[in-house]
Amino acid sequence: MSQTVGRTRLAYSRTWHHISLSSASTPPLGRLASRIAIILMGKHKPIWDPSTDCGDYVVATSCTDLLVTGKKMQQKKYYTHSTRPGSLKEISMEGMMRKWGGGEVLRKAVRGMLPKNRLRDKRLDRLKVFEGAAHPYKDNLVKVDGRTRIVDLPEVRTEMEKMRAL
């Protein structure tokens, strides 16, 4: 029997997920980042394997409405260092939101939750973050807030119209 049962090209196809941070049911930053990391790794798929990259795309919109609990906005610090003496810089989450926006805060949180290996940057490239609700990936989206919009795909719509005409 073949060892590649179920590992077809269709099984490895990537789906586009949309997460809007402006809805009332959006979880806090940590829980949201862990859910996004699972989707980017592909752990929600039955064909998941740690050595292969089978994750999906994630489009996060309205990142300015990012929710954090407690005093993290003022107390959490992000550090950078250029390996030169005296070059350690720190910025609070509030300062990062002002300077680079909530998308960069979300990206850093997701980056910390992905495995530290050669696939991390490739997986992180599939995370698309936007400060507002507008984004150029509207045609690609298949899952919006966890629900499938298969009926909105152009191929499916044309086939349904053909069936109605009969």
PDB file of C-alpha atoms in Angstrom:
ATOM      1  CA  MET A   1       0.000   0.000   0.000  1.00  0.00           C
ATOM      2  CA  SER A   2       1.229   3.474  -0.765  1.00  0.00           C
ATOM      3  CA  GLN A   3       2.496   5.647   2.090  1.00  0.00           C
ATOM      4  CA  THR A   4       1.205   8.833   0.417  1.00  0.00           C
ATOM      5  CA  VAL A   5      -2.516   8.225   0.840  1.00  0.00           C
ATOM      6  CA  GLY A   6      -4.278  11.564   1.236  1.00  0.00           C
ATOM      7  CA  ARG A   7      -1.199  13.667   0.519  1.00  0.00           C
ATOM      8  CA  THR A   8      -2.466  15.040  -2.751  1.00  0.00           C
ATOM      9  CA  ARG A   9      -2.025  18.463  -4.239  1.00  0.00           C
ATOM     10  CA  LEU A  10      -5.611  19.264  -3.276  1.00  0.00           C
ATOM     11  CA  ALA A  11      -4.861  18.454   0.369  1.00  0.00           C
ATOM     12  CA  TYR A  12      -1.946  20.922   0.346  1.00  0.00           C
ATOM     13  CA  SER A  13      -3.939  23.733  -1.272  1.00  0.00           C
ATOM     14  CA  ARG A  14      -3.948  26.940   0.759  1.00  0.00           C
ATOM     15  CA  THR A  15      -7.127  28.643   1.939  1.00  0.00           C
ATOM     16  CA  TRP A  16      -7.446  32.352   2.710  1.00  0.00           C
ATOM     17  CA  HIS A  17      -8.861  33.188   6.171  1.00  0.00           C
ATOM     18  CA  HIS A  18     -10.117  36.634   7.174  1.00  0.00           C
ATOM     19  CA  ILE A  19     -10.020  37.901  10.763  1.00  0.00           C
ATOM     20  CA  SER A  20     -11.560  41.271  11.558  1.00  0.00           C
ATOM     21  CA  LEU A  21     -10.323  42.750  14.823  1.00  0.00           C
ATOM     22  CA  SER A  22     -13.164  45.284  14.968  1.00  0.00           C
ATOM     23  CA  SER A  23     -15.828  42.716  15.916  1.00  0.00           C
ATOM     24  CA  ALA A  24     -16.946  42.438  19.524  1.00  0.00           C
ATOM     25  CA  SER A  25     -16.063  38.738  19.776  1.00  0.00           C
ATOM     26  CA  THR A  26     -12.364  39.240  18.962  1.00  0.00           C
ATOM     27  CA  PRO A  27     -10.134  37.605  21.621  1.00  0.00           C
ATOM     28  CA  PRO A  28      -7.197  39.396  23.285  1.00  0.00           C
ATOM     29  CA  LEU A  29      -3.814  39.625  21.538  1.00  0.00           C
ATOM     30  CA  GLY A  30      -2.254  36.416  22.911  1.00  0.00           C
ATOM     31  CA  ARG A  31      -5.192  34.146  22.177  1.00  0.00           C
ATOM     32  CA  LEU A  32      -5.642  35.688  18.736  1.00  0.00           C
ATOM     33  CA  ALA A  33      -1.943  35.270  17.916  1.00  0.00           C
ATOM     34  CA  SER A  34      -1.965  31.596  18.930  1.00  0.00           C
ATOM     35  CA  ARG A  35      -5.002  30.909  16.709  1.00  0.00           C
ATOM     36  CA  ILE A  36      -3.343  32.671  13.777  1.00  0.00           C
ATOM     37  CA  ALA A  37      -0.117  30.704  14.362  1.00  0.00           C
ATOM     38  CA  ILE A  38      -2.038  27.405  14.230  1.00  0.00           C
ATOM     39  CA  ILE A  39      -3.616  28.395  10.904  1.00  0.00           C
ATOM     40  CA  LEU A  40      -0.261  29.543   9.469  1.00  0.00           C
ATOM     41  CA  MET A  41       1.380  26.232  10.464  1.00  0.00           C
ATOM     42  CA  GLY A  42      -1.512  24.140   9.135  1.00  0.00           C
ATOM     43  CA  LYS A  43      -2.121  22.292  12.409  1.00  0.00           C
ATOM     44  CA  HIS A  44      -5.872  22.471  11.799  1.00  0.00           C
ATOM     45  CA  LYS A  45      -5.504  20.185   8.756  1.00  0.00           C
ATOM     46  CA  PRO A  46      -5.478  16.377   8.954  1.00  0.00           C
ATOM     47  CA  ILE A  47      -2.323  16.207   6.786  1.00  0.00           C
ATOM     48  CA  TRP A  48      -0.220  18.343   9.170  1.00  0.00           C
ATOM     49  CA  ASP A  49       3.434  17.395   9.418  1.00  0.00           C
ATOM     50  CA  PRO A  50       6.035  19.447  11.332  1.00  0.00           C
ATOM     51  CA  SER A  51       8.570  19.296   8.510  1.00  0.00           C
ATOM     52  CA  THR A  52       6.265  20.452   5.713  1.00  0.00           C
ATOM     53  CA  ASP A  53       4.662  23.817   5.153  1.00  0.00           C
ATOM     54  CA  CYS A  54       0.939  23.165   4.662  1.00  0.00           C
ATOM     55  CA  GLY A  55      -0.538  26.257   6.361  1.00  0.00           C
ATOM     56  CA  ASP A  56      -3.044  28.752   5.026  1.00  0.00           C
ATOM     57  CA  TYR A  57      -3.082  32.506   4.426  1.00  0.00           C
ATOM     58  CA  VAL A  58      -4.489  34.859   7.082  1.00  0.00           C
ATOM     59  CA  VAL A  59      -5.716  38.404   6.405  1.00  0.00           C
ATOM     60  CA  ALA A  60      -6.146  40.462   9.595  1.00  0.00           C
ATOM     61  CA  THR A  61      -7.952  43.779   9.211  1.00  0.00           C
ATOM     62  CA  SER A  62      -8.676  46.681  11.581  1.00  0.00           C
ATOM     63  CA  CYS A  63      -5.482  46.132  13.562  1.00  0.00           C
ATOM     64  CA  THR A  64      -5.874  49.545  15.184  1.00  0.00           C
ATOM     65  CA  ASP A  65      -8.617  47.950  17.345  1.00  0.00           C
ATOM     66  CA  LEU A  66      -6.213  45.385  18.851  1.00  0.00           C
ATOM     67  CA  LEU A  67      -7.367  44.310  22.313  1.00  0.00           C
ATOM     68  CA  VAL A  68      -4.899  43.769  25.170  1.00  0.00           C
ATOM     69  CA  THR A  69      -5.728  43.141  28.806  1.00  0.00           C
ATOM     70  CA  GLY A  70      -4.334  44.779  31.913  1.00  0.00           C
ATOM     71  CA  LYS A  71      -1.626  47.449  31.638  1.00  0.00           C
ATOM     72  CA  LYS A  72       0.267  45.765  28.799  1.00  0.00           C
ATOM     73  CA  MET A  73      -0.143  48.765  26.532  1.00  0.00           C
ATOM     74  CA  GLN A  74       2.073  50.853  28.847  1.00  0.00           C
ATOM     75  CA  GLN A  75       4.190  48.169  30.538  1.00  0.00           C
ATOM     76  CA  LYS A  76       5.124  45.698  27.790  1.00  0.00           C
ATOM     77  CA  LYS A  77       8.497  46.532  26.210  1.00  0.00           C
ATOM     78  CA  TYR A  78       9.981  45.499  22.885  1.00  0.00           C
ATOM     79  CA  TYR A  79      13.793  45.461  22.665  1.00  0.00           C
ATOM     80  CA  THR A  80      16.145  45.797  19.685  1.00  0.00           C
ATOM     81  CA  HIS A  81      19.925  45.566  19.631  1.00  0.00           C
ATOM     82  CA  SER A  82      22.391  45.981  16.770  1.00  0.00           C
ATOM     83  CA  THR A  83      25.195  44.084  18.615  1.00  0.00           C
ATOM     84  CA  ARG A  84      27.137  47.341  19.016  1.00  0.00           C
ATOM     85  CA  PRO A  85      27.902  48.476  22.579  1.00  0.00           C
ATOM     86  CA  GLY A  86      25.254  50.831  23.916  1.00  0.00           C
ATOM     87  CA  SER A  87      22.776  50.212  21.110  1.00  0.00           C
ATOM     88  CA  LEU A  88      20.024  48.538  23.151  1.00  0.00           C
ATOM     89  CA  LYS A  89      16.717  50.290  22.406  1.00  0.00           C
ATOM     90  CA  GLU A  90      13.352  49.716  23.999  1.00  0.00           C
ATOM     91  CA  ILE A  91       9.869  50.810  23.032  1.00  0.00           C
ATOM     92  CA  SER A  92       6.573  50.222  24.811  1.00  0.00           C
ATOM     93  CA  MET A  93       3.593  48.612  23.097  1.00  0.00           C
ATOM     94  CA  GLU A  94       1.848  51.970  23.146  1.00  0.00           C
ATOM     95  CA  GLY A  95       4.808  53.587  21.344  1.00  0.00           C
ATOM     96  CA  MET A  96       4.916  50.767  18.799  1.00  0.00           C
ATOM     97  CA  MET A  97       1.192  51.170  18.111  1.00  0.00           C
ATOM     98  CA  ARG A  98       1.752  54.884  17.535  1.00  0.00           C
ATOM     99  CA  LYS A  99       4.875  54.450  15.392  1.00  0.00           C
ATOM    100  CA  TRP A 100       4.158  51.314  13.320  1.00  0.00           C
ATOM    101  CA  GLY A 101       0.528  50.462  14.069  1.00  0.00           C
ATOM    102  CA  GLY A 102      -1.249  47.475  15.539  1.00  0.00           C
ATOM    103  CA  GLY A 103      -0.296  45.255  12.621  1.00  0.00           C
ATOM    104  CA  GLU A 104       3.344  45.191  13.684  1.00  0.00           C
ATOM    105  CA  VAL A 105       2.369  44.327  17.277  1.00  0.00           C
ATOM    106  CA  LEU A 106       0.230  41.433  15.994  1.00  0.00           C
ATOM    107  CA  ARG A 107       3.007  40.288  13.652  1.00  0.00           C
ATOM    108  CA  LYS A 108       5.559  40.221  16.516  1.00  0.00           C
ATOM    109  CA  ALA A 109       3.141  38.262  18.730  1.00  0.00           C
ATOM    110  CA  VAL A 110       2.492  35.679  16.000  1.00  0.00           C
ATOM    111  CA  ARG A 111       6.219  35.462  15.202  1.00  0.00           C
ATOM    112  CA  GLY A 112       6.928  34.554  18.818  1.00  0.00           C
ATOM    113  CA  MET A 113       4.363  31.739  18.692  1.00  0.00           C
ATOM    114  CA  LEU A 114       5.663  30.112  15.510  1.00  0.00           C
ATOM    115  CA  PRO A 115       8.354  27.421  15.825  1.00  0.00           C
ATOM    116  CA  LYS A 116      11.888  28.771  15.565  1.00  0.00           C
ATOM    117  CA  ASN A 117      12.986  26.953  12.402  1.00  0.00           C
ATOM    118  CA  ARG A 118      13.613  27.503   8.681  1.00  0.00           C
ATOM    119  CA  LEU A 119       9.876  27.671   7.910  1.00  0.00           C
ATOM    120  CA  ARG A 120       9.059  30.553  10.285  1.00  0.00           C
ATOM    121  CA  ASP A 121       9.713  33.419   7.850  1.00  0.00           C
ATOM    122  CA  LYS A 122       7.819  31.681   5.029  1.00  0.00           C
ATOM    123  CA  ARG A 123       4.857  31.119   7.304  1.00  0.00           C
ATOM    124  CA  LEU A 124       4.943  34.686   8.579  1.00  0.00           C
ATOM    125  CA  ASP A 125       4.924  35.999   4.999  1.00  0.00           C
ATOM    126  CA  ARG A 126       1.438  34.497   4.619  1.00  0.00           C
ATOM    127  CA  LEU A 127       0.112  36.765   7.383  1.00  0.00           C
ATOM    128  CA  LYS A 128      -1.280  39.957   5.835  1.00  0.00           C
ATOM    129  CA  VAL A 129      -2.105  42.730   8.322  1.00  0.00           C
ATOM    130  CA  PHE A 130      -3.986  45.980   7.617  1.00  0.00           C
ATOM    131  CA  GLU A 131      -4.801  48.906   9.876  1.00  0.00           C
ATOM    132  CA  GLY A 132      -8.207  49.576   8.304  1.00  0.00           C
ATOM    133  CA  ALA A 133     -10.964  47.395   6.884  1.00  0.00           C
ATOM    134  CA  ALA A 134      -9.837  47.791   3.246  1.00  0.00           C
ATOM    135  CA  HIS A 135      -7.459  45.222   1.742  1.00  0.00           C
ATOM    136  CA  PRO A 136      -6.619  43.944  -1.770  1.00  0.00           C
ATOM    137  CA  TYR A 137      -7.357  40.255  -1.038  1.00  0.00           C
ATOM    138  CA  LYS A 138     -11.173  40.324  -1.108  1.00  0.00           C
ATOM    139  CA  ASP A 139     -11.349  37.982  -4.118  1.00  0.00           C
ATOM    140  CA  ASN A 140      -9.090  35.384  -2.472  1.00  0.00           C
ATOM    141  CA  LEU A 141     -10.984  35.025   0.807  1.00  0.00           C
ATOM    142  CA  VAL A 142     -12.775  31.743   1.316  1.00  0.00           C
ATOM    143  CA  LYS A 143     -13.174  31.730   5.116  1.00  0.00           C
ATOM    144  CA  VAL A 144     -14.405  34.845   6.898  1.00  0.00           C
ATOM    145  CA  ASP A 145     -14.285  34.662  10.714  1.00  0.00           C
ATOM    146  CA  GLY A 146     -14.219  30.863  10.530  1.00  0.00           C
ATOM    147  CA  ARG A 147     -17.197  30.457   8.171  1.00  0.00           C
ATOM    148  CA  THR A 148     -16.737  29.267   4.595  1.00  0.00           C
ATOM    149  CA  ARG A 149     -17.932  31.530   1.781  1.00  0.00           C
ATOM    150  CA  ILE A 150     -17.690  28.927  -0.987  1.00  0.00           C
ATOM    151  CA  VAL A 151     -20.866  30.280  -2.620  1.00  0.00           C
ATOM    152  CA  ASP A 152     -19.131  33.600  -3.277  1.00  0.00           C
ATOM    153  CA  LEU A 153     -16.399  32.015  -5.423  1.00  0.00           C
ATOM    154  CA  PRO A 154     -16.830  32.968  -9.112  1.00  0.00           C
ATOM    155  CA  GLU A 155     -16.542  29.381 -10.389  1.00  0.00           C
ATOM    156  CA  VAL A 156     -19.203  28.140  -7.991  1.00  0.00           C
ATOM    157  CA  ARG A 157     -21.479  31.085  -8.755  1.00  0.00           C
ATOM    158  CA  THR A 158     -21.367  30.446 -12.524  1.00  0.00           C
ATOM    159  CA  GLU A 159     -22.067  26.743 -12.029  1.00  0.00           C
ATOM    160  CA  MET A 160     -25.033  27.525  -9.770  1.00  0.00           C
ATOM    161  CA  GLU A 161     -26.428  29.949 -12.350  1.00  0.00           C
ATOM    162  CA  LYS A 162     -26.111  27.255 -15.020  1.00  0.00           C
ATOM    163  CA  MET A 163     -27.987  24.807 -12.823  1.00  0.00           C
ATOM    164  CA  ARG A 164     -30.762  27.340 -12.139  1.00  0.00           C
ATOM    165  CA  ALA A 165     -31.149  27.973 -15.872  1.00  0.00           C
ATOM    166  CA  LEU A 166     -31.880  24.286 -16.476  1.00  0.00           C
TER     167      LEU A 166
END
